[in-house]
Coordinates of C-alpha atoms and ligand atoms in Angstrom, one line a residue:
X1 CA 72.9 110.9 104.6
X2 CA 75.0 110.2 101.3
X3 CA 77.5 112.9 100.7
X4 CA 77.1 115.0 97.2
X5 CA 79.7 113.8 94.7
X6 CA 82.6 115.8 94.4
X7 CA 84.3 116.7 91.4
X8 CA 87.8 117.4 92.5
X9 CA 91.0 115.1 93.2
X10 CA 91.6 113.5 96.4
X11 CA 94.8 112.0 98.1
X12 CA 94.3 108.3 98.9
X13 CA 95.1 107.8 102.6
X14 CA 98.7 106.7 102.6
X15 CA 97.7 103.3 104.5
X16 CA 95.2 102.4 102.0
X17 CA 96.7 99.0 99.9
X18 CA 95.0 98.4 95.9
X19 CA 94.9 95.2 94.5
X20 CA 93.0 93.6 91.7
X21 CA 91.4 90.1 91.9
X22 CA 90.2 87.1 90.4
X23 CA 88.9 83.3 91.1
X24 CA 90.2 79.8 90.1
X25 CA 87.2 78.7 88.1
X26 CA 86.8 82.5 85.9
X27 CA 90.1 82.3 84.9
X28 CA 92.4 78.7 85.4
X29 CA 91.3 76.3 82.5
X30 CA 92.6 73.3 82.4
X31 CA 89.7 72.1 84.2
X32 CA 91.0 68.3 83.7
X33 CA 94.8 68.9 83.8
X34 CA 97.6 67.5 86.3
X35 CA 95.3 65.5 88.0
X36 CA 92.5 68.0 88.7
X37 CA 89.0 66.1 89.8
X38 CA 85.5 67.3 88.6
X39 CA 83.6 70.6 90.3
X40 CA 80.4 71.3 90.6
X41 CA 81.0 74.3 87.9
X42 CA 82.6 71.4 85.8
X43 CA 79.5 69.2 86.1
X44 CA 77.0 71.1 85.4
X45 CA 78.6 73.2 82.0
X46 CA 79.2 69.2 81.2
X47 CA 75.7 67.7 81.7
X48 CA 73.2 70.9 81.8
X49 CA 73.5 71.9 78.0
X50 CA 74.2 75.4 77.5
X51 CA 73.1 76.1 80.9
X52 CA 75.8 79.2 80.5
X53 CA 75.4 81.8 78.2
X54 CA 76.9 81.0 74.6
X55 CA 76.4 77.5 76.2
X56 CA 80.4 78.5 77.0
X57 CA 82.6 76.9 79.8
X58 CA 85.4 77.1 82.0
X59 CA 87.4 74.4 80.3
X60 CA 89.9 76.9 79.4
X61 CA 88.4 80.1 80.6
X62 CA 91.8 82.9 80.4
X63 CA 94.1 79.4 80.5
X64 CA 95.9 81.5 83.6
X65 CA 96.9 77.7 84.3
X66 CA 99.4 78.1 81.5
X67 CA 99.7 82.4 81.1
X68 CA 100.2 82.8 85.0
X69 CA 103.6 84.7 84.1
X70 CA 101.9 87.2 81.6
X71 CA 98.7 87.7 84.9
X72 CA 101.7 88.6 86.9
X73 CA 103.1 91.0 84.4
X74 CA 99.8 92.5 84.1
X75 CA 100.1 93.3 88.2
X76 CA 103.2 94.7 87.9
X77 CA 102.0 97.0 84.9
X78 CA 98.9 98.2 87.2
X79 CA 101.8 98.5 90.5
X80 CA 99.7 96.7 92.6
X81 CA 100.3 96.2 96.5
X82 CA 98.2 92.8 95.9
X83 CA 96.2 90.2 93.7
X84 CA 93.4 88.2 95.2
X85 CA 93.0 84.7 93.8
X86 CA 91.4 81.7 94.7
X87 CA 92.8 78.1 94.8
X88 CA 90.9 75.1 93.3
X89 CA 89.4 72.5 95.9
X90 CA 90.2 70.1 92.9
X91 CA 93.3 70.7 91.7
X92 CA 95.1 70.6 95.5
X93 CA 93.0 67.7 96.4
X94 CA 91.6 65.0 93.7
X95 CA 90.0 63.0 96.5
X96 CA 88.6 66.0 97.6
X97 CA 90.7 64.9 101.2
X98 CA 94.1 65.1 102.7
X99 CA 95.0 61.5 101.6
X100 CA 96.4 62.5 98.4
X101 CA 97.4 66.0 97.5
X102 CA 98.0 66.6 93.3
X103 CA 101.7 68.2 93.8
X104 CA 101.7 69.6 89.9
X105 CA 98.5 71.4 91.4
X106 CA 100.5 72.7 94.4
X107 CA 103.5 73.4 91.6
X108 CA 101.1 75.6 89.8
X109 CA 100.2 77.9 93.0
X110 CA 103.4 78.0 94.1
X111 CA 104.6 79.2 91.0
X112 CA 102.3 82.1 90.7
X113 CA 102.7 83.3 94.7
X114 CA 106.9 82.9 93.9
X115 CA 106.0 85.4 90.9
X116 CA 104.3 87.8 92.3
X117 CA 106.5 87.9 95.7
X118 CA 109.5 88.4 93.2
X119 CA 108.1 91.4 92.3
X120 CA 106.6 92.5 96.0
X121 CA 102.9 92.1 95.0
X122 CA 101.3 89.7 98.2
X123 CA 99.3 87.3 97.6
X124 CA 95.6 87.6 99.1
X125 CA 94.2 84.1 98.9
X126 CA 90.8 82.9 98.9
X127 CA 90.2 79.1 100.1
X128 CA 86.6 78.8 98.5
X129 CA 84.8 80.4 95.5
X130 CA 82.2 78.5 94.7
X131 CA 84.1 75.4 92.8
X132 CA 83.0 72.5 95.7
X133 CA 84.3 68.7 94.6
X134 CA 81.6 67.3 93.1
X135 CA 82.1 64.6 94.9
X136 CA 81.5 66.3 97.9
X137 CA 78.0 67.8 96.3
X138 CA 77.3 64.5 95.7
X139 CA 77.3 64.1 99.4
X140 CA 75.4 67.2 100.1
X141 CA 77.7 69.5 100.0
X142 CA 77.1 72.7 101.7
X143 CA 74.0 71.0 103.6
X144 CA 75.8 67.6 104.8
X145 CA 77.4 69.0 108.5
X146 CA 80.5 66.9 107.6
X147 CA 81.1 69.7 105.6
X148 CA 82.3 71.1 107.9
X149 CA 85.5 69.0 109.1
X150 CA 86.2 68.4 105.0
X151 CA 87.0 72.3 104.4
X152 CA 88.9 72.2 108.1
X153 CA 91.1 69.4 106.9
X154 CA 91.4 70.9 103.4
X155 CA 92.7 74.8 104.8
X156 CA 94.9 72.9 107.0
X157 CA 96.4 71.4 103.9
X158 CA 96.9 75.1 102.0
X159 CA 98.1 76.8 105.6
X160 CA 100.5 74.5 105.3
X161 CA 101.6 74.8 102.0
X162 CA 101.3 78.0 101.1
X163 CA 101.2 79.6 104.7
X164 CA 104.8 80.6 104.7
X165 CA 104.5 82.9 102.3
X166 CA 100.3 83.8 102.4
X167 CA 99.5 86.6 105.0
X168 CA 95.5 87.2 103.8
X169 CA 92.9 84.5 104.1
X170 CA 89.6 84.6 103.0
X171 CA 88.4 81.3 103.7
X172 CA 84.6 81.7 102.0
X173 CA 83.6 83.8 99.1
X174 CA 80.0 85.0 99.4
X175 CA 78.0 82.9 101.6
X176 CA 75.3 84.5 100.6
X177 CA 75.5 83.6 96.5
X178 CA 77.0 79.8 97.4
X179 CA 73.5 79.1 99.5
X180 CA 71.3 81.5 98.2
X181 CA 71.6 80.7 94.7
X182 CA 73.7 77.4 94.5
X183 CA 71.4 75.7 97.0
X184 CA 68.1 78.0 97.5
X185 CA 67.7 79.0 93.2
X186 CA 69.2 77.8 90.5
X187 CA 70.9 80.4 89.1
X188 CA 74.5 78.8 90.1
X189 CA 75.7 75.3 90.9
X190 CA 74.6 73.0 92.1
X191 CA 71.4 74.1 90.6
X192 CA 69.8 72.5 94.0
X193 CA 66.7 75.2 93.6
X194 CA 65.4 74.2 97.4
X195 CA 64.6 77.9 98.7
X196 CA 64.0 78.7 102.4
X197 CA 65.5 75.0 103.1
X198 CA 68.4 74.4 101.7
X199 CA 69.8 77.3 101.6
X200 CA 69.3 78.3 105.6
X201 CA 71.0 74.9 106.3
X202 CA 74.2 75.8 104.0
X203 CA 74.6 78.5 105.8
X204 CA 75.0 77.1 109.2
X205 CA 77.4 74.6 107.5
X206 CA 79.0 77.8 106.2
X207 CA 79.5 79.8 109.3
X208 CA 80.6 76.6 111.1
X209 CA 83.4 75.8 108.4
X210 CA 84.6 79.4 108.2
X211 CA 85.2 79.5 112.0
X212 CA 86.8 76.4 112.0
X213 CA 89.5 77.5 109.4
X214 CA 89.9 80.7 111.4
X215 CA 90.6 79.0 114.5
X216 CA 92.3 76.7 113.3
X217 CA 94.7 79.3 111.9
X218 CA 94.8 81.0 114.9
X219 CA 95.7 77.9 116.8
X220 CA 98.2 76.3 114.9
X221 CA 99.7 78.8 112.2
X222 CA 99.5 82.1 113.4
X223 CA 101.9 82.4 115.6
X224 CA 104.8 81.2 113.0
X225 CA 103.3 82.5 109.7
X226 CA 101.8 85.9 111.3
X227 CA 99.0 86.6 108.6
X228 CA 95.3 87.8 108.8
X229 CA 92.4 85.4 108.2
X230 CA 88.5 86.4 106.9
X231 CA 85.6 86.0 105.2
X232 CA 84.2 88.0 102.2
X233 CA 80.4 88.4 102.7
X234 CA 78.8 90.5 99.6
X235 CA 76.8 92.9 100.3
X236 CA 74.2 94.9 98.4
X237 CA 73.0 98.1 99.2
X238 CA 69.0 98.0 100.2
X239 CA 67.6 101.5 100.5
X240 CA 63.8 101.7 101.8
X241 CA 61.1 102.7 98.5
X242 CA 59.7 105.2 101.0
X243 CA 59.4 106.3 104.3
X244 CA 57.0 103.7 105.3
X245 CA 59.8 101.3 103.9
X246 CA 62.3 102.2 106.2
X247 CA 61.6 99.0 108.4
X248 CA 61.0 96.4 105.5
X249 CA 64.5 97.6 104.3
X250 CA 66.5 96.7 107.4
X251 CA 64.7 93.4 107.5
X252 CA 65.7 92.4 104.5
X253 CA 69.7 94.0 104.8
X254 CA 69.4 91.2 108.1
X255 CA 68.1 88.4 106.3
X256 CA 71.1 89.0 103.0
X257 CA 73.9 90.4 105.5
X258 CA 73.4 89.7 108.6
X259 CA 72.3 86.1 108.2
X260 CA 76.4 85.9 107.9
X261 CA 77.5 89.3 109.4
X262 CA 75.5 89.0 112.9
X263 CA 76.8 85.6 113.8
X264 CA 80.7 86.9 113.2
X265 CA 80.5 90.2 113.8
X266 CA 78.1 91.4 115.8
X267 CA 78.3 92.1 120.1
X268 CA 76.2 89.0 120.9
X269 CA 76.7 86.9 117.5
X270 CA 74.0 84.4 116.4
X271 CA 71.7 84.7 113.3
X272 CA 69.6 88.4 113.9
X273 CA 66.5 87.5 115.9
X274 CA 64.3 89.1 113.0
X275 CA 65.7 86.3 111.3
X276 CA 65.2 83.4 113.6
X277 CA 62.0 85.2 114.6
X278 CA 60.6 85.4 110.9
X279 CA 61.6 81.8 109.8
X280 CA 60.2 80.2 113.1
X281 CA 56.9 82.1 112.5
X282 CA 56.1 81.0 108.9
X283 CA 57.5 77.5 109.5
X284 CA 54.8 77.2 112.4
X285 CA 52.3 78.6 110.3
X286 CA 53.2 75.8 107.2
X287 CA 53.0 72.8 109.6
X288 CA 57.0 72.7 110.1
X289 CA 57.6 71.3 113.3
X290 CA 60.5 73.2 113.5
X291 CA 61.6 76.5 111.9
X292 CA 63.4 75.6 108.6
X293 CA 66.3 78.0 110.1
X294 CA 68.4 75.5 112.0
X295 CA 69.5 76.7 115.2
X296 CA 72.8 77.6 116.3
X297 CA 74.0 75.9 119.5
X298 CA 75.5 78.3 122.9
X299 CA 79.0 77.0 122.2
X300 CA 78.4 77.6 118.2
X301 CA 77.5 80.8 118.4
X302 CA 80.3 81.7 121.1
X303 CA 82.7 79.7 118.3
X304 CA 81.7 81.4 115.7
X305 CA 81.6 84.9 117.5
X306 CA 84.5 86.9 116.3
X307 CA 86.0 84.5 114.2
X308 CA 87.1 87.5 111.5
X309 CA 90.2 89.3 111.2
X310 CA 88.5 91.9 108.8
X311 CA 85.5 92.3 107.2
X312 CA 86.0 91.2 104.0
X313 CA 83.1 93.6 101.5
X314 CA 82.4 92.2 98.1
X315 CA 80.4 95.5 96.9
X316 CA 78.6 96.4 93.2
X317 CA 75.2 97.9 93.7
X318 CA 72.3 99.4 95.2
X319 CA 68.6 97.6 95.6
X320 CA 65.0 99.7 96.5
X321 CA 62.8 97.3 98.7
X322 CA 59.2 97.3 99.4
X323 CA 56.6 94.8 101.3
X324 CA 55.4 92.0 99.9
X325 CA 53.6 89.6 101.6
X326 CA 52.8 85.6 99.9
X327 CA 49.9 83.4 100.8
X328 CA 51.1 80.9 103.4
X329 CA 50.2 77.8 100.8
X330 CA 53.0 79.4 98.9
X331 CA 56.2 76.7 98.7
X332 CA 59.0 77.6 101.1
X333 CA 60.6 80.2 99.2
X334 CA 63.3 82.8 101.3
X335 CA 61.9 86.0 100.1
X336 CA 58.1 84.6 101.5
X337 CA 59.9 84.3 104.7
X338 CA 61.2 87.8 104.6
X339 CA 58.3 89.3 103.0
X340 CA 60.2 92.1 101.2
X341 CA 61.4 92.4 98.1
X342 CA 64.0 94.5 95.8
X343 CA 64.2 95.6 92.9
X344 CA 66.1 98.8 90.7
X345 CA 64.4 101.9 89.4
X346 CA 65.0 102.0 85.5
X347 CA 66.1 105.3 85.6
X348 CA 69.5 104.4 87.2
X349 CA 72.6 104.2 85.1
X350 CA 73.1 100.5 84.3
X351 CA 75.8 98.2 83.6
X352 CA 76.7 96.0 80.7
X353 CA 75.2 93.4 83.7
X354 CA 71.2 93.3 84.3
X355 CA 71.5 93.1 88.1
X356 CA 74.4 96.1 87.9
X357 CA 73.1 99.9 88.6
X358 CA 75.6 102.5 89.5
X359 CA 74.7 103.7 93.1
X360 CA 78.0 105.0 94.5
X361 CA 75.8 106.5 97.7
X362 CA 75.4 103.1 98.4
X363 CA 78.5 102.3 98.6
X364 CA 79.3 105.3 101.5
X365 CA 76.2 103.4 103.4
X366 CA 77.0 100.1 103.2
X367 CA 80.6 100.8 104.4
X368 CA 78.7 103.6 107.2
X369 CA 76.3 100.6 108.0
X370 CA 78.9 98.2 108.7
X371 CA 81.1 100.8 110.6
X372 CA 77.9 101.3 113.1
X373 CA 76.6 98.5 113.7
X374 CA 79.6 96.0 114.0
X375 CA 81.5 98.3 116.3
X376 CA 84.2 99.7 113.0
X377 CA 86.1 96.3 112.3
X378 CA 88.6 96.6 110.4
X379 CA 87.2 96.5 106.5
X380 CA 88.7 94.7 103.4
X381 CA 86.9 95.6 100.2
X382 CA 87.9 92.1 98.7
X383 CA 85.7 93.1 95.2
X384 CA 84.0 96.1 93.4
X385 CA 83.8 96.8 89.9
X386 CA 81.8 97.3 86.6
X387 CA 80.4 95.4 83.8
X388 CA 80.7 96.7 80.2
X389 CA 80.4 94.5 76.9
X390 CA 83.9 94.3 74.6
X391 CA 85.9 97.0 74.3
X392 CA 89.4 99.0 75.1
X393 CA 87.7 102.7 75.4
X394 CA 85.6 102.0 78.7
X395 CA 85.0 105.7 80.0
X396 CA 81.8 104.3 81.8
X397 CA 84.2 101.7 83.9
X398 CA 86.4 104.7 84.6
X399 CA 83.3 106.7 85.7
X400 CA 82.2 103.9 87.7
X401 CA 85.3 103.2 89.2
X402 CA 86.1 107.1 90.6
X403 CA 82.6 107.5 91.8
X404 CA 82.3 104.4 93.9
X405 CA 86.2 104.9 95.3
X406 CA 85.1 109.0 96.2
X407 CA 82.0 107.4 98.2
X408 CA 84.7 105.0 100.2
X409 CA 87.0 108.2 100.8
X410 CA 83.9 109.7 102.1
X411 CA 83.4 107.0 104.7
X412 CA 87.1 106.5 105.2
X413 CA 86.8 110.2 106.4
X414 CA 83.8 109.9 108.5
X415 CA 85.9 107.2 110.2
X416 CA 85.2 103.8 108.7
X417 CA 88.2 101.6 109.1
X418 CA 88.6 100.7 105.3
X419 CA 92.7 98.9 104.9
X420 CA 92.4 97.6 101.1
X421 CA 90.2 97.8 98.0
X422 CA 90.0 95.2 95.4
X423 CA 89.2 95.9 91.9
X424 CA 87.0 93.3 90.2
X425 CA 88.7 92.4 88.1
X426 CA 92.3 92.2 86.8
X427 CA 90.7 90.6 83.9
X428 CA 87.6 89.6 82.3
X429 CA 87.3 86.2 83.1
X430 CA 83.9 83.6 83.0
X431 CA 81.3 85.7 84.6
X432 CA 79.5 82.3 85.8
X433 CA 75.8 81.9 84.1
X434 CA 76.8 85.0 81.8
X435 CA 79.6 83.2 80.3
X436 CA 82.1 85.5 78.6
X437 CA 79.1 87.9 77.3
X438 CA 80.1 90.3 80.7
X439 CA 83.3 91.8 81.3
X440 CA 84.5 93.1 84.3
X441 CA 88.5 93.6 83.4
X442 CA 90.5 95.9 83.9
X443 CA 91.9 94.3 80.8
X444 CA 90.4 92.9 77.7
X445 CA 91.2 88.7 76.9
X446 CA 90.6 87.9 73.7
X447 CA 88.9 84.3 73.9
X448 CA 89.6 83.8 70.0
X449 CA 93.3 83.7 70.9
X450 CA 94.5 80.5 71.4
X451 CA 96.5 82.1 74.3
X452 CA 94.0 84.1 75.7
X453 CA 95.6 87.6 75.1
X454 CA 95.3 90.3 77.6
X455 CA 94.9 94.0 76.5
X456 CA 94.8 96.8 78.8
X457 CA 91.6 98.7 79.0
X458 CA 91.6 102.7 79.5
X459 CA 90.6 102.0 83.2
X460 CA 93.6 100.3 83.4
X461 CA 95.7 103.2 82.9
X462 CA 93.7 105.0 84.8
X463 CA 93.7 103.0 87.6
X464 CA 97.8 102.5 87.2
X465 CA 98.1 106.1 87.0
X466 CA 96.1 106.7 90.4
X467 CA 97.8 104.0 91.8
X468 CA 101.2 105.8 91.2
X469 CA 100.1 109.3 92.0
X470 CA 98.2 108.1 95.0
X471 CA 95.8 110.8 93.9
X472 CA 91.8 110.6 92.8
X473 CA 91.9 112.8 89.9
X474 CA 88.5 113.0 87.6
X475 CA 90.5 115.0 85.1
X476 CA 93.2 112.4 84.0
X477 CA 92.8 111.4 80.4
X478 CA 95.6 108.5 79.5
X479 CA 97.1 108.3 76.2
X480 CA 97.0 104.6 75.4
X481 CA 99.1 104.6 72.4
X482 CA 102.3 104.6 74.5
X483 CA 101.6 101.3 75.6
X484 CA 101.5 100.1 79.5
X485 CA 105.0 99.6 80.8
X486 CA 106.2 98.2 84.1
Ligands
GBH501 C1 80.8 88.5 92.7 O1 79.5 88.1 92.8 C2 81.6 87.2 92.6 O2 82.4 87.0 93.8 C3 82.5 87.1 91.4 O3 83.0 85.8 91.2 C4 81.7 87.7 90.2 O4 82.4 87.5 89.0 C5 81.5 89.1 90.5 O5 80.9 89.4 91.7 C6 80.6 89.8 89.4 O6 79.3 89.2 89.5 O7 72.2 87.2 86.7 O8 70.4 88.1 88.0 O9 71.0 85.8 88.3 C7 78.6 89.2 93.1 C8 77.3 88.6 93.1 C9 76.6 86.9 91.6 C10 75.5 89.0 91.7 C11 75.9 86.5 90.3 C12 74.9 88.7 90.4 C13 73.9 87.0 89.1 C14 72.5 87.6 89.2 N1 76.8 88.3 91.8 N2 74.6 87.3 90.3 S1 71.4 87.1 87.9

């Protein structure tokens, strides 16, 4: 059971590392710069009008193409052991292959990783979040199986380059969000909105690509550059309504986790057989002659088996589920397959984001869920944080932010193998189909500015202070008028 919230200050386990991170397409700009090719993100903000809030873009975003310097300043301010960023398919790779890679896109990485290893912060690099050539989508994308060999051939090109000096990989950011609502809804690009089809078939494609980065890396790089290589898989929290929910609640945690989770990191891998058992049944029943869940081979599942250095957690809230059951002449839709659905009680504290509640007991059993039933792996909590609207005096983000990192001491004590934790985010940045109307910084850009200025938040004090003291203290109130200083 969830431990009561206490209100008292806590030493951070001495291993623990606290970083603060971010992705190419939130925050780079210069979408069309250097030689960068089109993304998906860039095609659809370009042809579906206003299809992001404010009908805004990424054409600029926090320009962190141009104010890298000032983002690294802004890690040295908070002391952090780390910064997670991602790199941009487009800007390494116009072609979207190996045969020509954009060197003033490699210049602009390599600038930022020299920065921050002047100044001791390591670089924790994600291959993919969300920003696929468009020329590849035009090919399928995430459902063509050639998919496959393209992201193998592109992390082959950033081990390379950036390997020396990289030692965390996360190849894939959120499986889960690419298929589920790139390729099953609409509610990201590629707008493909082809649920309990396209979605089960990215994520073979998904799993397969990951595992053939990781063994790649373990193969041919890992042994001279000596780093750590994983995926981040975001997880939600889904507690049952009731008591006769408590087995609709674990199906549906194994159809959003596990569909990625089981095959990496569970005893005998493969997708969880409520899964495979659930899809085959309703596809039989709707005239499929197969189930709509492809299969995954012997050899696949033995390949992809294990192929995780660390559990990477992207974490934010907490979901109720209940039954619910749709005709069978219902279209293929994901959650018809599951036949469960979630949803959040009003009375829970909210964010500035509609999906957003604050449920730090959640946290404690996600991270105690993961602990037992993928025998402890080691865990990276590669994202958590809090929505608010504009604003420097952001008590509820400081609230948020102490409750949810208590509930991971509490499952660090009770023996969960937690290494990092990864603030979301350094600073706002495009919050995808919100636009720039959600912030999640821990500082404030100003998107009036033609440079994009960056102003520390309170919870940026507050979370420079704690990384400092090493110390969880609820009582510390930060006085912001003497400025933030390296
Ligand atoms: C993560 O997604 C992402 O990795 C990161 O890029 C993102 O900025 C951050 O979290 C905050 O969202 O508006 O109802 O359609 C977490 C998963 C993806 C969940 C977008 C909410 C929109 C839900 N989030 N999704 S809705």
């Amino acid at each position: 059971d969830s431990r009561e919230f206490r209100n008292e200050s806590r030493i951070l386990p001495p291993h623990l590392l606290f970083g603060a991170a971010t992705a190419a397409y939130q925050i780079e700009g210069a979408w069309n710069e250097d030689g960068k090719s089109e993304s998906i993100w860039d095609r659809v903000t370009h042809m579906v009008p206003c299809v992001i809030a404010n009908c805004d873009t990424g054409d600029v975003a926090d320009d962190s193409y141009h104010q890298y310097k000032r983002d690294v300043e802004m890690m040295r301010e908070l002391g952090l052991d780390f910064y997670r960023f991602s790199l941009s398919w487009t800007r390494i790779l116009p072609t979207s292959f190996p045969d020509h890679i954009n060197e003033k896109g490699v210049q602009y990485y390599n600038n930022l990783i020299n920065e921050m290893l002047k100044y001791n912060i390591q670089p924790m690099v994600t291959i993919y979040h969300w920003d696929l050539p468009q020329k590849l989508q035009d090919l399928g994308g995430w459902t063509n199986p050639h998919i496959v060999d393209w992201f193998t051939d592109y992390s082959r090109v950033v081990f390379q380059l950036f390997g020396d000096r990289v030692k965390y990989w996360v190849t894939i950011n959120e499986p889960r969000e690419v298929c589920g609502q790139g390729y099953g809804m609409q509610t990201m690009a590629p707008l493909l909105n082809y649920s309990g089809y396209a979605d089960y078939i990215c994520a073979k494609n998904i799993l397969l690509a990951h595992a053939n980065a990781y063994h790649l890396y373990n193969d041919e790089f890992r042994e001279a550059q000596g780093g750590q290589i994983g995926i981040s898989l975001s997880a939600h929290w889904y507690e049952p309504e009731s008591e006769n929910e408590v087995e609709s609640a674990e199906v549906f945690r194994q159809f959003e986790v596990g569909i990625y989770a089981n095959p990496i990191f569970s005893k005998l891998g493969d997708f969880p057989s409520v899964v495979k058992e659930k899809v085959a049944a309703r596809s039989q029943m709707q005239g499929f002659p197969r189930s709509r869940l492809p299969e995954l081979t012997p050899e696949e599942i033995e390949f992809v088996k294990g192929s995780s250095d660390f559990f990477g957690l992207n974490h934010y809230t907490t979901f109720l589920t209940y039954v619910s059951k749709f005709p069978i002449q219902y279209p293929t839709f994901y959650y018809a397959d599951i036949e469960v659905l979630p949803y959040q009680p009003d009375e829970w504290n909210s964010s500035y984001s509609k999906w957003m509640k604050v449920v730090p007991w959640g946290f404690y059993k996600v991270l105690t869920k993961i602990r037992e039933e993928y025998n402890n792996p080691p865990v990276f909590i590669t994202e958590n944080g809090y929505a608010s609207p504009r604003g420097l005096i952001d008590d509820d983000r400081i609230d948020f932010y102490r409750k949810y990192i208590n509930a991971m001491l509490d499952a660090i004590e009770d023996g969960s193998d937690v290494r990092a934790y990864t603030a979301w985010s350094l600073m706002d940045n495009l919050e995808w189909m919100s636009g720039y109307t959600e912030r999640f910084g821990l500082y404030e850009v100003d998107y009036e500015s033609p440079e994009r200025t960056r102003t520390p938040r309170k919870s940026a004090y507050v979370y420079k202070e704690m990384l400092r003291t090493r110390v969880l203290d609820y009582h510390y109130e930060p006085d912001m008028s003497l400025g933030m200083h390296i």
